[in-house]
XYZ file of N, CA and C in Angstrom:
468
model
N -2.670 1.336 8.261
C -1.483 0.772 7.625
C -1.556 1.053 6.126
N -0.547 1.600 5.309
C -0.487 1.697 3.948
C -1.128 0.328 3.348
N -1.574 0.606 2.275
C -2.338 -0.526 1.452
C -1.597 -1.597 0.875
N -0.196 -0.826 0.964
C 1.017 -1.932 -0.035
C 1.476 -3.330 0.670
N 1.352 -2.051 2.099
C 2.085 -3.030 3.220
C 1.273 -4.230 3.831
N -0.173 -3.555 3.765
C -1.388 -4.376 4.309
C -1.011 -5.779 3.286
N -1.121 -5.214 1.736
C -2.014 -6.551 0.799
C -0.363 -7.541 1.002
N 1.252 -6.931 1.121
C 1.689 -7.894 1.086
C 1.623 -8.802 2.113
N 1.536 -8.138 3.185
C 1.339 -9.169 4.211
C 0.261 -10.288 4.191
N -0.874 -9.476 3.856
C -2.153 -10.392 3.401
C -1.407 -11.432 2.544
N -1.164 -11.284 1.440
C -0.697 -12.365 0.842
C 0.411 -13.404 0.677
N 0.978 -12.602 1.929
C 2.070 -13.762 2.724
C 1.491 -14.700 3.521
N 0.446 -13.664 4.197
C -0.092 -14.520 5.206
C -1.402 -15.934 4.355
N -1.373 -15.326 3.896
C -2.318 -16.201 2.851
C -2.115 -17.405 2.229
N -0.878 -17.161 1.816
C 0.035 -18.432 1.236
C -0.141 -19.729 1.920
N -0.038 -19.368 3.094
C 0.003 -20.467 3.990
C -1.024 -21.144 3.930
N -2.445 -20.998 3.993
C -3.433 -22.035 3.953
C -3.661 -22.392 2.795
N -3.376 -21.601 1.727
C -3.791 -21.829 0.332
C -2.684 -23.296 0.449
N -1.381 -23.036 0.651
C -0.444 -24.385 0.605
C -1.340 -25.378 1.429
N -2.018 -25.426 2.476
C -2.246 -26.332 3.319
C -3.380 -26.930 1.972
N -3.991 -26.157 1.806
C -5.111 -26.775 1.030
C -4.681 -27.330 -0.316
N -3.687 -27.170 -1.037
C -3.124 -27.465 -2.272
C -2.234 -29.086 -1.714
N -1.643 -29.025 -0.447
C -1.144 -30.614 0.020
C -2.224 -31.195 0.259
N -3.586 -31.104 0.858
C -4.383 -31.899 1.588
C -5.022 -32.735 -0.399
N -5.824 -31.574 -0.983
C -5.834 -31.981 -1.890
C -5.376 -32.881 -2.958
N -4.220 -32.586 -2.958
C -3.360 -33.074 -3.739
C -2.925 -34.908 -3.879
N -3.278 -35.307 -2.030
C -3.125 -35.770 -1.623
C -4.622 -36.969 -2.366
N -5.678 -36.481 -2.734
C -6.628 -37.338 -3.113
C -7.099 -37.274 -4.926
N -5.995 -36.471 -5.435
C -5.434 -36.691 -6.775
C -5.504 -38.316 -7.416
N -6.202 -38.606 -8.231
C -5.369 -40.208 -8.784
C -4.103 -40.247 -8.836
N -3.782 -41.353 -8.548
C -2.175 -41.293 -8.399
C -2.037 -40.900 -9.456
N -2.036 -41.067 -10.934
C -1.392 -40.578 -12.092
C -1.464 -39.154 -12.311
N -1.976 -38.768 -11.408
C -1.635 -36.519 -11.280
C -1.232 -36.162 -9.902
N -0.607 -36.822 -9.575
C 0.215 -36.684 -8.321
C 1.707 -36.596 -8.218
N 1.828 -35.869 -9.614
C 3.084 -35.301 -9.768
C 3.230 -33.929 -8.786
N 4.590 -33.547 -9.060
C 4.593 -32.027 -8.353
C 3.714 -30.878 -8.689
N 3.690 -30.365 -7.849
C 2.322 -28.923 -7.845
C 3.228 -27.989 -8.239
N 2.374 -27.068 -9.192
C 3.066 -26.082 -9.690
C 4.064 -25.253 -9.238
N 4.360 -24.890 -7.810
C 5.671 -23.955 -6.943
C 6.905 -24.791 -7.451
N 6.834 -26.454 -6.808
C 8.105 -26.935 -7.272
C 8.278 -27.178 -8.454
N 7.280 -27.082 -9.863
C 7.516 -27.337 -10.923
C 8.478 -26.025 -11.280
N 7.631 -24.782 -11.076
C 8.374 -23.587 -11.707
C 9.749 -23.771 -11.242
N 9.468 -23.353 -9.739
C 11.302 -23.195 -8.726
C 12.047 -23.780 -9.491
N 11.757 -25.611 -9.435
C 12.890 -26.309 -9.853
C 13.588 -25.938 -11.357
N 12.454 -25.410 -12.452
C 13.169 -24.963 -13.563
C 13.532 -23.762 -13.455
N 13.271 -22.730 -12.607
C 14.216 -21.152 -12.012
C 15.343 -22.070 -12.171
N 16.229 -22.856 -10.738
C 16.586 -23.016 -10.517
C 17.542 -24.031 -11.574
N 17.348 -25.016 -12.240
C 18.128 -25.427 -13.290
C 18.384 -24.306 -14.281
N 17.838 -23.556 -14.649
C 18.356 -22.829 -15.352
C 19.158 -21.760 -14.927
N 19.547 -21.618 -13.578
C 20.441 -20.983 -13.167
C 21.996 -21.766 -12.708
N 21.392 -23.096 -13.280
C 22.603 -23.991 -12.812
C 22.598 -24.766 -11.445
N 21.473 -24.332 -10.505
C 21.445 -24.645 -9.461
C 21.162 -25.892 -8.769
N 20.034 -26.871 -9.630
C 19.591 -27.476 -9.187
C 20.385 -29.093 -8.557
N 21.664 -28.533 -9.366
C 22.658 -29.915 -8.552
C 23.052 -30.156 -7.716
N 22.835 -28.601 -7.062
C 23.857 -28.332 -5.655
C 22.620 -28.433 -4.955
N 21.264 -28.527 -5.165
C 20.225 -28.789 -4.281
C 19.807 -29.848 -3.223
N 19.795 -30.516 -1.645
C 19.109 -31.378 -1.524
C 17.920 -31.301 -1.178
N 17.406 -32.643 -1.232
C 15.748 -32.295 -1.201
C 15.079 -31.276 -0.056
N 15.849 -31.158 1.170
C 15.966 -30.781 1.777
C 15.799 -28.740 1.636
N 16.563 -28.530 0.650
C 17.098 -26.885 -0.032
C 15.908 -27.332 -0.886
N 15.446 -28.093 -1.940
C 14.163 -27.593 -2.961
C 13.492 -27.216 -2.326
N 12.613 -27.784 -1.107
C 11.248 -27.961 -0.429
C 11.595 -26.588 0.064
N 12.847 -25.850 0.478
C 12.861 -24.947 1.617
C 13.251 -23.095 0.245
N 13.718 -24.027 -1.134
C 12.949 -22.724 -2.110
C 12.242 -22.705 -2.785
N 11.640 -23.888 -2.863
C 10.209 -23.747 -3.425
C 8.792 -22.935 -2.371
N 9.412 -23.095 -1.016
C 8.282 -22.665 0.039
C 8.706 -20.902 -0.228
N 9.957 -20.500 -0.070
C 9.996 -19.432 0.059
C 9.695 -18.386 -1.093
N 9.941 -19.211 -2.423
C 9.608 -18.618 -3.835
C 7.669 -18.114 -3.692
N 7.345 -19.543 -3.368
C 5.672 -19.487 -3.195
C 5.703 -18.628 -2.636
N 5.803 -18.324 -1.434
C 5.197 -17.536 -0.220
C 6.075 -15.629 -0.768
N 6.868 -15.748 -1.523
C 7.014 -14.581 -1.658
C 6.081 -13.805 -2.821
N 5.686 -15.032 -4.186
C 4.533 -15.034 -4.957
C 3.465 -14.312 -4.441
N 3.356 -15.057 -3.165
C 1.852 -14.808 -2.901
C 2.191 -13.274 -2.508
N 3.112 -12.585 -1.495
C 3.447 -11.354 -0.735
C 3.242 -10.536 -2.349
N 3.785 -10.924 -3.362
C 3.760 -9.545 -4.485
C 2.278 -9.371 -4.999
N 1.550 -10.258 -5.212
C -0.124 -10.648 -5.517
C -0.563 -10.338 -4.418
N -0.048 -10.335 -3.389
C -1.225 -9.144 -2.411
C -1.125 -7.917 -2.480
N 0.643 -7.526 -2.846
C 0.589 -6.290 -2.688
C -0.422 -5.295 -4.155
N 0.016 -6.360 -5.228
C -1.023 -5.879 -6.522
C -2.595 -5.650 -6.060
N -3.064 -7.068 -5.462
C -4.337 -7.132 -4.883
C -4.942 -5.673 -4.210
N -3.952 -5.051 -3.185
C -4.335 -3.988 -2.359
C -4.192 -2.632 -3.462
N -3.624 -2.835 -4.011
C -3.926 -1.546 -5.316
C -5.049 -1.520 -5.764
N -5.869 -2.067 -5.802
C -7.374 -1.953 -6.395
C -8.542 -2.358 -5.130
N -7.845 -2.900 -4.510
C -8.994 -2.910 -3.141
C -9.809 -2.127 -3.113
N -9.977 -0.914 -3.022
C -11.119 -0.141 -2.695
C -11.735 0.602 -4.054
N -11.461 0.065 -5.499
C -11.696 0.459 -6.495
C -13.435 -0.273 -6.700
N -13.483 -1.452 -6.384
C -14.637 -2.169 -6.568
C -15.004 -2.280 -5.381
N -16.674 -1.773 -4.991
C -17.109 -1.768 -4.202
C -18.532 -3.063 -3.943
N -17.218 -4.075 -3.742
C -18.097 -5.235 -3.358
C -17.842 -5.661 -1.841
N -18.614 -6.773 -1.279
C -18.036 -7.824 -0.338
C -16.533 -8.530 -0.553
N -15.388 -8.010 0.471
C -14.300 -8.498 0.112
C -14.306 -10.149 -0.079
N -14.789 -11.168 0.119
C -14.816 -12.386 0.129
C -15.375 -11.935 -2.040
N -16.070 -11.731 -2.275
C -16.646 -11.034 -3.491
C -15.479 -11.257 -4.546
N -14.671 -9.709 -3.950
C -13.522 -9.146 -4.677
C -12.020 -10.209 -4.508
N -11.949 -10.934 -3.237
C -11.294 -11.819 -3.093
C -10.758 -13.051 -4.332
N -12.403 -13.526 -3.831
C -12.552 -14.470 -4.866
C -12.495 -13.779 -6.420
N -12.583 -13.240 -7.109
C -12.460 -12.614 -8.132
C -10.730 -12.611 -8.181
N -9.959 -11.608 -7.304
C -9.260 -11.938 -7.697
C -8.355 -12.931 -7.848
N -8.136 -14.158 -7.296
C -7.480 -15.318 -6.748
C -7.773 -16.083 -7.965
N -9.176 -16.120 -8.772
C -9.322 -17.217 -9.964
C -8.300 -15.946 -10.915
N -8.466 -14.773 -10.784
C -7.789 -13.999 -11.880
C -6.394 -14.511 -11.995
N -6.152 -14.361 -11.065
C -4.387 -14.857 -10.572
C -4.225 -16.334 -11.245
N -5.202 -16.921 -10.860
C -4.825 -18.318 -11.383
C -4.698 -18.309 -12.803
N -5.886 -17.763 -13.567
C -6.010 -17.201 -15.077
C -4.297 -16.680 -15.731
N -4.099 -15.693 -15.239
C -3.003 -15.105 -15.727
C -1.947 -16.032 -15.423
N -1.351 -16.579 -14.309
C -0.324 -17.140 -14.174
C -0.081 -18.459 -14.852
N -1.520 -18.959 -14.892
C -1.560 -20.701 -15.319
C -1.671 -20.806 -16.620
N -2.439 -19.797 -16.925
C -2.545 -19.743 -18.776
C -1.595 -18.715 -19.551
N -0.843 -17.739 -19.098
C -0.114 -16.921 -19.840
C 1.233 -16.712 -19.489
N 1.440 -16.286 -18.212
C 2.677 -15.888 -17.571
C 3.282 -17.050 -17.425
N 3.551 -18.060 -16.436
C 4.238 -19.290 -16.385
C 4.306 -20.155 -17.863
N 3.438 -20.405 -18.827
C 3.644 -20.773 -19.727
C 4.502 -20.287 -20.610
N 3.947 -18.802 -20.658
C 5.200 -18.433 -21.316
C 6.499 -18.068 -20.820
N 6.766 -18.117 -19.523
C 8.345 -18.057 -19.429
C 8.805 -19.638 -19.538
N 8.165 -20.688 -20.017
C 8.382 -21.999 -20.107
C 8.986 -22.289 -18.613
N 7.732 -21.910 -17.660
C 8.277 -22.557 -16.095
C 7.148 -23.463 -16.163
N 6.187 -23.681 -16.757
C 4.980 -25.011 -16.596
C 4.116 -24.830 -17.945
N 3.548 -26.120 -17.840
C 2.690 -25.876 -19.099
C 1.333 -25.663 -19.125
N 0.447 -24.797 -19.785
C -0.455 -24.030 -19.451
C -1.602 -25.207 -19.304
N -2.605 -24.282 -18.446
C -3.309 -25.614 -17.083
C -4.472 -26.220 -18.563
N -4.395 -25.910 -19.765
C -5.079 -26.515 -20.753
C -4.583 -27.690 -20.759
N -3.271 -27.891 -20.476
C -2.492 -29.223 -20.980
C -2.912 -30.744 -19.692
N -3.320 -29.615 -18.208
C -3.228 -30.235 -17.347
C -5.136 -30.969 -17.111
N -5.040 -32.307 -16.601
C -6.617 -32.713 -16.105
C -7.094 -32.190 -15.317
N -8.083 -31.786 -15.730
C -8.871 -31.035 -15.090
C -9.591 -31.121 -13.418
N -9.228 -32.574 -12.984
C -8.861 -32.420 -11.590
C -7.953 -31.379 -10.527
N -6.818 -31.790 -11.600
C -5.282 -31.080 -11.059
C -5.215 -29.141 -11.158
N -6.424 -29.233 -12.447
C -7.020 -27.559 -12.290
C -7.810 -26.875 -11.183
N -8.810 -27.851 -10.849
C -9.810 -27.292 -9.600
C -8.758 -27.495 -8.470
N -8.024 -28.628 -8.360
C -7.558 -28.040 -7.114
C -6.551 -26.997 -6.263
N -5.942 -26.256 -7.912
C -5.633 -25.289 -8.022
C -6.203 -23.775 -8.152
N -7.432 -23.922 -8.879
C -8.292 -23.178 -8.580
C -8.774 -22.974 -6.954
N -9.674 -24.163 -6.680
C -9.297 -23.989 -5.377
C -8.675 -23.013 -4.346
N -7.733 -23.622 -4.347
C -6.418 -22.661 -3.358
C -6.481 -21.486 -3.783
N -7.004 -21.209 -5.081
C -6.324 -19.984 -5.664
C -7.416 -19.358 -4.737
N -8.957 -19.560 -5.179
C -9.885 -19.166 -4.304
C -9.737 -19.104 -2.692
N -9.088 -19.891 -1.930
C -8.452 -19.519 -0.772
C -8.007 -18.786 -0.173
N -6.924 -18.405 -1.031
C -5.621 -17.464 -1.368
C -6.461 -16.143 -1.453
N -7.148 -16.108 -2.283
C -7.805 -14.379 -2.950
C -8.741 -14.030 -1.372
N -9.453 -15.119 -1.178
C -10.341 -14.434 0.028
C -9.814 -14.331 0.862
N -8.683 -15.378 1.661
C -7.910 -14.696 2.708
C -7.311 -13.529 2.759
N -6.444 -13.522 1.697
C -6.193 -11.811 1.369
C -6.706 -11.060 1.015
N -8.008 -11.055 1.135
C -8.839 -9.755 0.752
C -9.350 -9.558 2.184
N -9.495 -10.273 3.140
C -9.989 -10.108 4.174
C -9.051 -9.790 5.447
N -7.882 -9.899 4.693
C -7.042 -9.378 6.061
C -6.534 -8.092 5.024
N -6.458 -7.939 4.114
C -6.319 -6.313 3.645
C -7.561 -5.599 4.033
N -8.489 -5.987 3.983
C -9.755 -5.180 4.687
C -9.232 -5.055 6.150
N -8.330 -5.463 6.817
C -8.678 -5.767 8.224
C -7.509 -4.610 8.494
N -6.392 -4.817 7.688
C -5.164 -3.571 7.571
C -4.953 -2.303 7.155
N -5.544 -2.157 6.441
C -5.658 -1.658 5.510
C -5.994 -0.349 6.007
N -5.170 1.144 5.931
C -6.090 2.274 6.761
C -7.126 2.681 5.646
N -8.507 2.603 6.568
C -9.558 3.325 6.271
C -9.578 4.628 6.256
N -8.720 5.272 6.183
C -8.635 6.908 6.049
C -7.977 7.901 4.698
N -7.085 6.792 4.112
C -6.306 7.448 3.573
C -6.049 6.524 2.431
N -5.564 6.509 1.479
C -5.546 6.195 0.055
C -4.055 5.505 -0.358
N -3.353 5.349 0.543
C -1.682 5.224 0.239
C -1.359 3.550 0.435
């Protein structure tokens, strides 16, 4: 299978437990950081700033905040599988490597600066690991099902 096609899927498919593990977590937060997790923080400001968020019910957030995430994750795999076979480690290795990277870039630079959240300096450092976490989830699952897709023959 092409590498593009492998890592997005990987990281579609990935999404999913990383979410399971970001609710379970989340869930043993002190209550006073048991605000929303970063997908519905960003979405919901996509989404007001497109005017949208009035015509939303809770019902429509939960169902684009899932699909925003889960498409997140599909483009970060497909990046992921571009360098897959550049570093020649244990994919759980390269996984994990990249998944805290992801978290790095998105939590401290990219989302901050499009003012969709505020960078995870601002946030307690509980509410960081368990984002880290997932992120670590996220990177090894998709490194291990792009290993699993991924054709071993060919470079594309």
């Amino acid at each position: 299978m092409n590498k593009y096609l492998a890592g997005t899927i990987a990281g579609l498919v990935a999404t999913g437990p990383m979410t399971l593990v970001m609710e379970l977590l989340h869930r043993y937060l002190p209550p006073t950081q048991r605000y929303p997790l970063p997908p519905r923080t960003g979405t919901m400001r996509v989404a007001k700033a497109l005017g949208l968020h009035r015509h939303l019910d809770e019902e429509e957030r939960v169902q684009l905040t899932t699909v925003s995430h889960f498409a997140t994750g599909a483009v970060l795999g497909a990046i992921y599988a571009a360098s897959h076979k550049k570093l020649r480690v244990h994919p759980v290795i390269k996984g994990a490597a990249f998944g805290v990277l992801s978290w790095c870039v998105n939590y401290l630079v990219l989302l901050p600066s499009a003012q969709l959240l505020s960078p995870a300096t601002k946030h307690p450092a509980k509410r960081n690991a368990l984002m880290i976490v997932a992120h670590l989830v996220w990177g090894i699952t998709t490194a291990l099902i792009v290993e699993r897709l991924a054709d071993k023959t060919t470079d594309n």
